[in-house]
Amino acid sequence: MVQSKTWVLARHFEGFPEDSNFELKLEQQPEPEDGEVLLEALFLSVDPYLRPFSRLRMKEGGVMIGTQVAKVIQSNNSAFPIGCHVVGRCGWRTLTVSDGTGLTRLLSDWPQEVPMSLALGAIGMPGLTALYGLEEVLGLQAGDTLLVNAAAGAVGSTVGQIAKIKGCKVVGSTGSDAKVAFLKELGFDEAFNYKTVSSLEEALKAASPDGYHCFFENVGGPFSSVAIPQMKEFGRIALCGGISTYNDTTPQTGPYPHLTMIFKQLKMEGFLVGRWEHKNQESLRRLMAWKREASTVLGIKTSLKSRPVLC
């Protein structure tokens, strides 16, 4: 038996998360049996989706959901030898016994100079979310003008970089001047701090007076109400998240975009990254190739960057 630290959901969130929502506990992990492995967590994910998903998929007292990069430290499973690294939905715990279900080995040629934490970021689920939202949902084309909010986050920052690689104009909205500077470093054409602009509508118009072909939506709420009228006719909207609503105790109401969407003939599609799971290995290799490239497009370095992942 080995002892693992686990973070459990002591009580469901009401409003903003607090320390009292979590409790650190110790649990005993059995020795791995035939076909099983013992994993040691190296990095844990802390993603916005955990907030709404915890309400839908967790009971109080359960180990907090989440993905981790882990190292195999004991193995009775030939598919996962000792020393290899995997990504798995093992939750917030330091040690896990697994039969291999749901585990994915890191790319066999993962470069030493690339931090493994990026397997929870630009070369992981957030990167795949960005890629599939752009290609499969929006059908992004060279020359399109793209708007992305929560643009300095793990998904949003990758969205903008891929769109630049594909030859698009990219406008990003974020919540601090430091994040605006970060987006400009990544090559965003326009970026603004939505908290300090005098008018969100005017900021969007100034960034792209002719409107937007595509909108990668991560925020929802009042931002959407202002952004949707800025779409071009036949514009496309990828609905990835709604972080402005996750901590609400009373549901937000209107205004409602139906007439704007009808008259402009807009397309809005919600999506979950797992829909294209069959493409993940190929897609991760594409993301890694972009990360390693040092190519320059329009004078902007386009090698894929990412902020560090919390661990």
Coordinates of C-alpha atoms in Angstrom, one line a residue:
M1 CA 0.0 0.0 0.0
V2 CA 1.2 3.5 -0.8
Q3 CA -0.2 6.8 0.5
S4 CA -1.5 9.4 -1.9
K5 CA -2.6 13.0 -1.3
T6 CA -5.9 13.9 -2.8
W7 CA -8.0 17.1 -3.1
V8 CA -11.7 16.4 -2.7
L9 CA -14.7 18.6 -3.4
A10 CA -15.8 19.2 0.1
R11 CA -18.9 21.1 -1.0
H12 CA -20.3 22.3 -4.4
F13 CA -19.4 25.8 -5.5
E14 CA -21.9 28.6 -4.9
G15 CA -20.6 31.7 -6.5
F16 CA -16.8 32.1 -6.7
P17 CA -14.8 29.1 -5.5
E18 CA -13.3 29.3 -2.0
D19 CA -10.7 27.3 -0.1
S20 CA -13.5 25.8 1.9
N21 CA -14.8 24.1 -1.2
F22 CA -11.8 21.8 -1.1
E23 CA -10.2 19.4 1.4
L24 CA -6.8 17.8 1.3
K25 CA -7.0 14.1 2.3
L26 CA -4.7 11.1 2.4
E27 CA -5.8 7.8 0.7
Q28 CA -4.3 4.4 0.5
Q29 CA -3.4 3.1 -3.0
P30 CA -3.1 -0.7 -3.4
E31 CA -0.2 -2.3 -5.1
P32 CA -0.8 -2.5 -8.8
E33 CA -2.2 -5.9 -9.9
D34 CA -1.7 -7.7 -13.3
G35 CA -2.5 -5.2 -16.1
E36 CA -2.2 -2.2 -13.7
V37 CA 0.3 0.6 -13.2
L38 CA 1.1 3.1 -10.5
L39 CA 1.3 6.7 -11.6
E40 CA 3.0 9.6 -10.0
A41 CA 1.5 13.0 -10.9
L42 CA 3.9 15.6 -12.3
F43 CA 1.4 18.3 -13.4
L44 CA -2.3 18.8 -12.6
S45 CA -4.7 20.7 -14.8
V46 CA -6.8 23.6 -13.4
D47 CA -9.2 24.5 -16.2
P48 CA -12.3 26.6 -16.4
Y49 CA -14.4 23.7 -17.5
L50 CA -13.9 22.1 -14.1
R51 CA -16.3 24.7 -12.6
P52 CA -19.5 23.7 -14.4
F53 CA -18.5 20.0 -14.9
S54 CA -18.0 19.5 -11.2
R55 CA -21.7 20.3 -10.7
L56 CA -22.8 17.9 -13.4
R57 CA -20.5 15.0 -12.8
M58 CA -19.4 15.1 -9.1
K59 CA -20.8 14.4 -5.7
E60 CA -19.5 16.2 -2.6
G61 CA -16.6 14.2 -1.1
G62 CA -15.4 13.0 -4.5
V63 CA -11.8 13.5 -5.7
M64 CA -11.7 16.7 -7.8
I65 CA -11.8 15.9 -11.5
G66 CA -9.0 17.0 -13.8
T67 CA -6.3 15.8 -16.1
Q68 CA -2.7 15.2 -15.2
V69 CA 0.7 14.4 -16.7
A70 CA 2.1 11.5 -14.8
K71 CA 5.1 9.2 -14.7
V72 CA 4.7 5.4 -14.5
I73 CA 6.7 4.3 -11.4
Q74 CA 5.4 0.7 -11.2
S75 CA 4.0 -1.4 -14.0
N76 CA 2.4 -4.7 -14.6
N77 CA 1.1 -3.5 -18.0
S78 CA 3.4 -3.9 -21.0
A79 CA 1.7 -0.9 -22.8
F80 CA 3.0 1.4 -20.1
P81 CA 6.5 0.5 -19.0
I82 CA 8.2 2.1 -16.0
G83 CA 9.5 5.5 -16.7
C84 CA 7.1 6.4 -19.5
H85 CA 4.9 9.5 -19.3
V86 CA 1.2 9.6 -19.8
V87 CA -1.8 11.9 -19.8
G88 CA -4.9 10.7 -18.0
R89 CA -8.1 11.9 -16.3
C90 CA -6.8 10.9 -12.8
G91 CA -8.1 13.9 -10.9
W92 CA -6.3 15.9 -8.3
R93 CA -4.2 13.2 -6.6
T94 CA -0.5 12.6 -6.3
L95 CA -0.6 8.8 -6.9
T96 CA -3.0 6.7 -9.0
V97 CA -3.4 3.0 -9.6
S98 CA -4.8 2.5 -13.2
D99 CA -5.6 -0.4 -15.4
G100 CA -4.6 1.8 -18.4
T101 CA -8.1 2.8 -19.4
G102 CA -8.1 6.4 -20.7
L103 CA -4.3 6.8 -20.5
T104 CA -2.5 8.3 -23.4
R105 CA 1.3 8.1 -23.7
L106 CA 3.0 11.3 -24.5
L107 CA 4.3 11.6 -28.1
S108 CA 7.2 9.1 -28.4
D109 CA 9.5 11.8 -29.8
W110 CA 8.5 14.6 -27.3
P111 CA 11.5 17.0 -27.4
Q112 CA 13.5 17.4 -24.3
E113 CA 13.4 21.2 -24.7
V114 CA 9.6 21.3 -24.6
P115 CA 8.1 21.3 -21.1
M116 CA 5.9 18.3 -20.4
S117 CA 3.4 20.7 -18.8
L118 CA 2.4 21.7 -22.3
A119 CA 0.7 18.3 -22.6
L120 CA -2.0 20.0 -20.4
G121 CA -1.8 23.2 -22.5
A122 CA -0.9 24.1 -26.1
I123 CA 0.1 20.5 -26.9
G124 CA -2.9 19.0 -25.1
M125 CA -6.6 19.4 -24.6
P126 CA -6.6 23.2 -24.8
G127 CA -4.6 23.1 -28.0
L128 CA -6.8 20.5 -29.5
T129 CA -9.9 22.6 -28.5
A130 CA -8.4 25.6 -30.3
L131 CA -7.5 23.6 -33.4
Y132 CA -10.8 21.8 -33.7
G133 CA -12.8 24.9 -33.0
L134 CA -11.0 26.8 -35.8
E135 CA -10.9 24.1 -38.4
E136 CA -13.9 21.8 -37.8
V137 CA -16.4 24.3 -36.4
L138 CA -15.4 27.7 -37.9
G139 CA -13.9 26.4 -41.1
L140 CA -11.3 29.2 -40.8
Q141 CA -9.9 30.5 -44.1
A142 CA -6.9 32.7 -44.9
G143 CA -7.9 36.3 -44.9
D144 CA -10.7 35.9 -42.3
T145 CA -10.9 38.3 -39.4
L146 CA -11.2 36.4 -36.1
L147 CA -12.4 37.6 -32.7
V148 CA -11.5 35.6 -29.6
N149 CA -12.3 36.5 -26.0
A150 CA -10.5 35.2 -22.9
A151 CA -7.7 35.5 -25.4
A152 CA -4.8 35.2 -22.9
G153 CA -6.0 31.8 -21.6
A154 CA -4.7 28.4 -22.5
V155 CA -7.3 28.0 -25.3
G156 CA -7.6 31.6 -26.4
S157 CA -3.9 32.3 -26.8
T158 CA -3.5 29.1 -28.9
V159 CA -6.5 30.1 -31.0
G160 CA -4.9 33.4 -31.9
Q161 CA -1.5 31.9 -32.8
I162 CA -3.0 29.2 -35.0
A163 CA -5.2 31.8 -36.8
K164 CA -2.1 33.9 -37.5
I165 CA -0.3 30.8 -38.9
K166 CA -3.3 30.4 -41.2
G167 CA -3.0 33.9 -42.5
C168 CA -5.9 35.6 -40.6
K169 CA -6.3 38.9 -38.8
V170 CA -6.8 38.3 -35.1
V171 CA -8.4 40.5 -32.5
G172 CA -8.2 39.5 -28.8
S173 CA -10.1 40.7 -25.7
T174 CA -8.5 40.1 -22.3
G175 CA -8.7 41.4 -18.8
S176 CA -5.5 43.2 -18.0
D177 CA -2.8 45.4 -19.6
A178 CA -0.2 42.8 -18.9
K179 CA -2.3 40.2 -20.8
V180 CA -2.7 42.7 -23.7
A181 CA 1.1 42.9 -23.9
F182 CA 1.3 39.1 -23.9
L183 CA -1.1 38.9 -26.8
K184 CA 0.8 41.4 -28.8
E185 CA 4.0 39.4 -28.1
L186 CA 2.2 36.3 -29.6
G187 CA 1.4 38.2 -32.8
F188 CA -2.2 39.3 -32.3
D189 CA -3.0 42.1 -34.7
E190 CA -5.2 43.9 -32.1
A191 CA -5.8 43.4 -28.4
F192 CA -7.6 45.4 -25.8
N193 CA -8.4 45.3 -22.1
Y194 CA -12.2 45.0 -21.9
K195 CA -12.2 46.1 -18.3
T196 CA -10.7 49.5 -19.1
V197 CA -12.2 50.4 -22.5
S198 CA -14.9 53.1 -22.3
S199 CA -17.1 51.1 -24.7
L200 CA -16.8 47.5 -25.7
E201 CA -18.8 48.1 -28.8
E202 CA -16.5 50.9 -29.9
A203 CA -13.4 48.9 -29.0
L204 CA -14.6 46.0 -31.3
K205 CA -15.4 48.5 -34.1
A206 CA -12.0 50.2 -33.8
A207 CA -10.2 46.8 -33.9
S208 CA -12.1 45.7 -37.1
P209 CA -14.3 48.4 -38.6
D210 CA -15.6 46.0 -41.3
G211 CA -16.7 43.4 -38.7
Y212 CA -15.7 39.8 -38.1
H213 CA -16.0 36.6 -40.2
C214 CA -15.4 34.4 -37.2
F215 CA -15.9 34.6 -33.4
F216 CA -14.3 32.0 -31.0
E217 CA -16.5 32.5 -28.0
N218 CA -15.2 31.6 -24.5
V219 CA -17.0 34.1 -22.3
G220 CA -20.7 34.5 -23.0
G221 CA -22.9 37.0 -21.2
P222 CA -22.9 40.7 -22.0
F223 CA -19.8 40.3 -24.2
S224 CA -21.7 38.1 -26.6
S225 CA -24.6 40.6 -26.7
V226 CA -22.2 43.3 -27.9
A227 CA -20.0 41.1 -30.2
I228 CA -22.7 39.3 -32.2
P229 CA -24.0 42.4 -33.9
Q230 CA -20.3 43.1 -35.1
M231 CA -20.4 39.9 -37.1
K232 CA -20.3 40.0 -40.9
E233 CA -23.1 38.5 -42.9
F234 CA -22.8 34.7 -42.9
G235 CA -20.4 34.9 -40.0
R236 CA -19.5 31.8 -38.0
I237 CA -19.4 31.5 -34.2
A238 CA -17.7 28.6 -32.3
L239 CA -19.2 28.4 -28.8
C240 CA -16.5 26.9 -26.7
G241 CA -17.2 28.3 -23.2
G242 CA -19.2 30.8 -21.1
I243 CA -16.8 31.7 -18.3
S244 CA -18.7 34.9 -17.4
T245 CA -21.6 32.7 -16.2
Y246 CA -19.8 29.9 -14.4
N247 CA -20.0 31.6 -11.0
D248 CA -23.5 33.0 -11.3
T249 CA -26.0 32.1 -8.6
T250 CA -28.9 33.6 -10.6
P251 CA -29.0 32.9 -14.3
Q252 CA -28.3 35.9 -16.6
T253 CA -31.0 37.1 -18.9
G254 CA -31.0 38.8 -22.4
P255 CA -30.7 40.7 -24.5
Y256 CA -31.4 38.0 -27.0
P257 CA -29.5 37.7 -30.4
H258 CA -32.1 35.9 -32.5
L259 CA -33.1 38.7 -34.9
T260 CA -29.4 39.7 -35.5
M261 CA -28.5 36.1 -36.2
I262 CA -31.5 35.7 -38.6
F263 CA -30.9 38.9 -40.6
K264 CA -27.1 38.4 -40.8
Q265 CA -27.6 34.6 -41.4
L266 CA -25.1 33.7 -38.8
K267 CA -24.0 30.2 -37.8
M268 CA -23.4 29.4 -34.1
E269 CA -22.2 25.9 -33.0
G270 CA -21.4 24.6 -29.6
F271 CA -18.7 21.9 -29.4
L272 CA -16.8 19.5 -27.1
V273 CA -13.2 18.6 -28.0
G274 CA -13.9 14.9 -27.6
R275 CA -16.0 14.8 -30.9
W276 CA -12.7 14.6 -32.9
E277 CA -10.8 12.3 -30.5
H278 CA -10.0 10.0 -33.4
K279 CA -7.8 12.8 -34.8
N280 CA -5.9 13.5 -31.6
Q281 CA -2.5 11.9 -32.4
E282 CA -2.2 13.5 -35.8
S283 CA -3.4 16.8 -34.4
L284 CA -1.0 16.7 -31.4
R285 CA 1.9 16.2 -33.9
R286 CA 0.7 19.2 -35.9
L287 CA 0.7 21.3 -32.7
M288 CA 4.1 20.1 -31.7
A289 CA 5.5 20.9 -35.2
W290 CA 4.2 24.5 -34.9
K291 CA 5.7 24.7 -31.4
R292 CA 9.1 23.8 -32.7
E293 CA 9.0 25.9 -35.9
A294 CA 10.9 29.2 -36.0
S295 CA 9.2 30.3 -39.2
T296 CA 8.1 33.9 -39.7
V297 CA 4.9 35.1 -41.3
L298 CA 4.4 38.8 -42.0
G299 CA 7.3 39.5 -39.7
I300 CA 5.7 37.7 -36.8
K301 CA 7.3 34.7 -35.1
T302 CA 4.7 32.0 -35.4
S303 CA 6.2 29.2 -33.3
L304 CA 3.5 28.1 -30.9
K305 CA 3.9 29.5 -27.4
S306 CA 2.0 28.9 -24.3
R307 CA 2.0 30.1 -20.7
P308 CA 3.1 27.7 -18.0
V309 CA 0.5 25.3 -16.7
L310 CA -0.3 25.4 -13.0
C311 CA 1.1 22.4 -11.2

